[in-house]
Short mmCIF file of C-alpha atoms in Angstrom, two decimals:
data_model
loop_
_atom_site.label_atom_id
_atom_site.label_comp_id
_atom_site.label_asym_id
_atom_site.label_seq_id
_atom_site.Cartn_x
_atom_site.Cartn_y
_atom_site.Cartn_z
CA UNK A 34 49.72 3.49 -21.31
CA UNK A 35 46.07 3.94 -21.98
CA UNK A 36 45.88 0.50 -22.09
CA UNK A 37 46.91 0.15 -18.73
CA UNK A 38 44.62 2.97 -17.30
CA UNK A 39 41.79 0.98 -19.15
CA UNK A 40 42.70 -2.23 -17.08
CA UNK A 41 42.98 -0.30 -14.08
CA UNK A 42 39.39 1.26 -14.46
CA UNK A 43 37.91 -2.10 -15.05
CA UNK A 44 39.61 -3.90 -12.22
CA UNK A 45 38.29 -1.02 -9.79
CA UNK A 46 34.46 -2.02 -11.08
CA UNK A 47 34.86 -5.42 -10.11
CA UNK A 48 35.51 -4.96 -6.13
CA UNK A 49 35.26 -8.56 -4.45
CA UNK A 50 32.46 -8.62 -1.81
CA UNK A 51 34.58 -9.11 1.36
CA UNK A 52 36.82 -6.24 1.03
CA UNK A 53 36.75 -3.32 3.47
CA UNK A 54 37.99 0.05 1.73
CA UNK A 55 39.24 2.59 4.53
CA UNK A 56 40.50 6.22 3.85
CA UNK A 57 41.38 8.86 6.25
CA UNK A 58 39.28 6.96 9.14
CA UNK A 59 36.46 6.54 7.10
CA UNK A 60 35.33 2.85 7.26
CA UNK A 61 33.07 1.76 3.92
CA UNK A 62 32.03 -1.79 3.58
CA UNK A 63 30.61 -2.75 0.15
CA UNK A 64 26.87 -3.69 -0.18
CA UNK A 65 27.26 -7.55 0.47
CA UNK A 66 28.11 -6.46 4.54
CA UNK A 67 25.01 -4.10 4.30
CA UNK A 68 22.23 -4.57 6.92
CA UNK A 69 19.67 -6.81 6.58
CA UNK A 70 16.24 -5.77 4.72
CA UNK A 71 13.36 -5.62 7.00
CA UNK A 72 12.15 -8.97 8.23
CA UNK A 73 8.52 -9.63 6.52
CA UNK A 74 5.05 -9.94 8.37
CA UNK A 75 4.21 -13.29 9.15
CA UNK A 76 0.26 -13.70 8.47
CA UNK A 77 -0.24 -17.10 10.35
CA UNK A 78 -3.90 -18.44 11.21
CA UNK A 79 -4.85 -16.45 14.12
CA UNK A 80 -4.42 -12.99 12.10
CA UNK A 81 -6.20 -14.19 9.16
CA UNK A 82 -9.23 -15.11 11.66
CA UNK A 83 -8.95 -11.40 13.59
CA UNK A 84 -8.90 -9.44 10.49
CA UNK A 85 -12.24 -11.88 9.24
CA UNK A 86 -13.85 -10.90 12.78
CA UNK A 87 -13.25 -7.44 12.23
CA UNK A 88 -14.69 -7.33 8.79
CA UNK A 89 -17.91 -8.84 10.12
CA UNK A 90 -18.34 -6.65 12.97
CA UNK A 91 -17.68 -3.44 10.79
CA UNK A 92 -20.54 -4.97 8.17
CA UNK A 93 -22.61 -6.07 10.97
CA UNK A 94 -22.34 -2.41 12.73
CA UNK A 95 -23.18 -1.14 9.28
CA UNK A 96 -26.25 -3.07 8.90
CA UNK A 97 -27.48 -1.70 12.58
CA UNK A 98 -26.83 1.99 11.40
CA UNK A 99 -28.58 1.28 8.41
CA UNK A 100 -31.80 0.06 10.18
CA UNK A 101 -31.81 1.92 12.85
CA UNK A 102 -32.24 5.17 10.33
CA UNK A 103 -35.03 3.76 8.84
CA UNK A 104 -35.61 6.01 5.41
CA UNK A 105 -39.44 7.12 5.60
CA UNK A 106 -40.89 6.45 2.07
CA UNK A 107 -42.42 8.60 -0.29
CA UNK A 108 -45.28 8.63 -2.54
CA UNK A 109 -44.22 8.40 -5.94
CA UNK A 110 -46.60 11.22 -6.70
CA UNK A 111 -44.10 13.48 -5.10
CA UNK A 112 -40.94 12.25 -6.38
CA UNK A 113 -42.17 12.61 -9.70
CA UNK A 114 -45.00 15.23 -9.66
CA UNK A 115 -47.77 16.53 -11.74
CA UNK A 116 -47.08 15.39 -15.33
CA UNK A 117 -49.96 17.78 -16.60
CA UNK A 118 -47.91 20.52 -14.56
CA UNK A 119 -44.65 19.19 -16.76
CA UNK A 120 -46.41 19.38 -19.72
CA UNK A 121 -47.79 22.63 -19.19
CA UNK A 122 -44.36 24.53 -17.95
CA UNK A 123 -42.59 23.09 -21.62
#
């Protein structure tokens, strides 16, 4: 008897791929029938290219900013300050 429930059990894990289970109107397929995954993104040649051009015209806007602030240097006597005054406030 157990023995039989045992074989029973085991059978049911092994479902076969093409079989369609049904109960009460309920249609279930197993996961061979499932849909497909999603298709992948094709990079081809002219993408590659775009994505390069983009790149260079984002560093190349960059490089405009960046000049076009111009950073007004300092004297290092400034930046740093009196050393005698250092000294003196230790």
């Amino acid at each position: 008897m157990i023995i039989a429930i045992i074989s029973l059990f085991v059978q049911s894990l092994f479902i076969q791929p093409r079989t369609i289970n049904h109960f009460a109107g309920l249609h279930t397929s197993s996961i061979t029938m499932a849909e497909p995954l999603k298709k992948k993104k094709r990079v081809g040649l002219a993408d590659s290219q775009i994505q390069v051009t983009r790149k260079v015209r984002r560093i190349e806007k960059e490089i405009r900013r960046l000049n076009r602030l111009d950073r007004i240097l300092r004297p290092i006597e400034e930046i740093e300050g009196d050393r005698q005054l250092k000294k003196e406030i230790k």
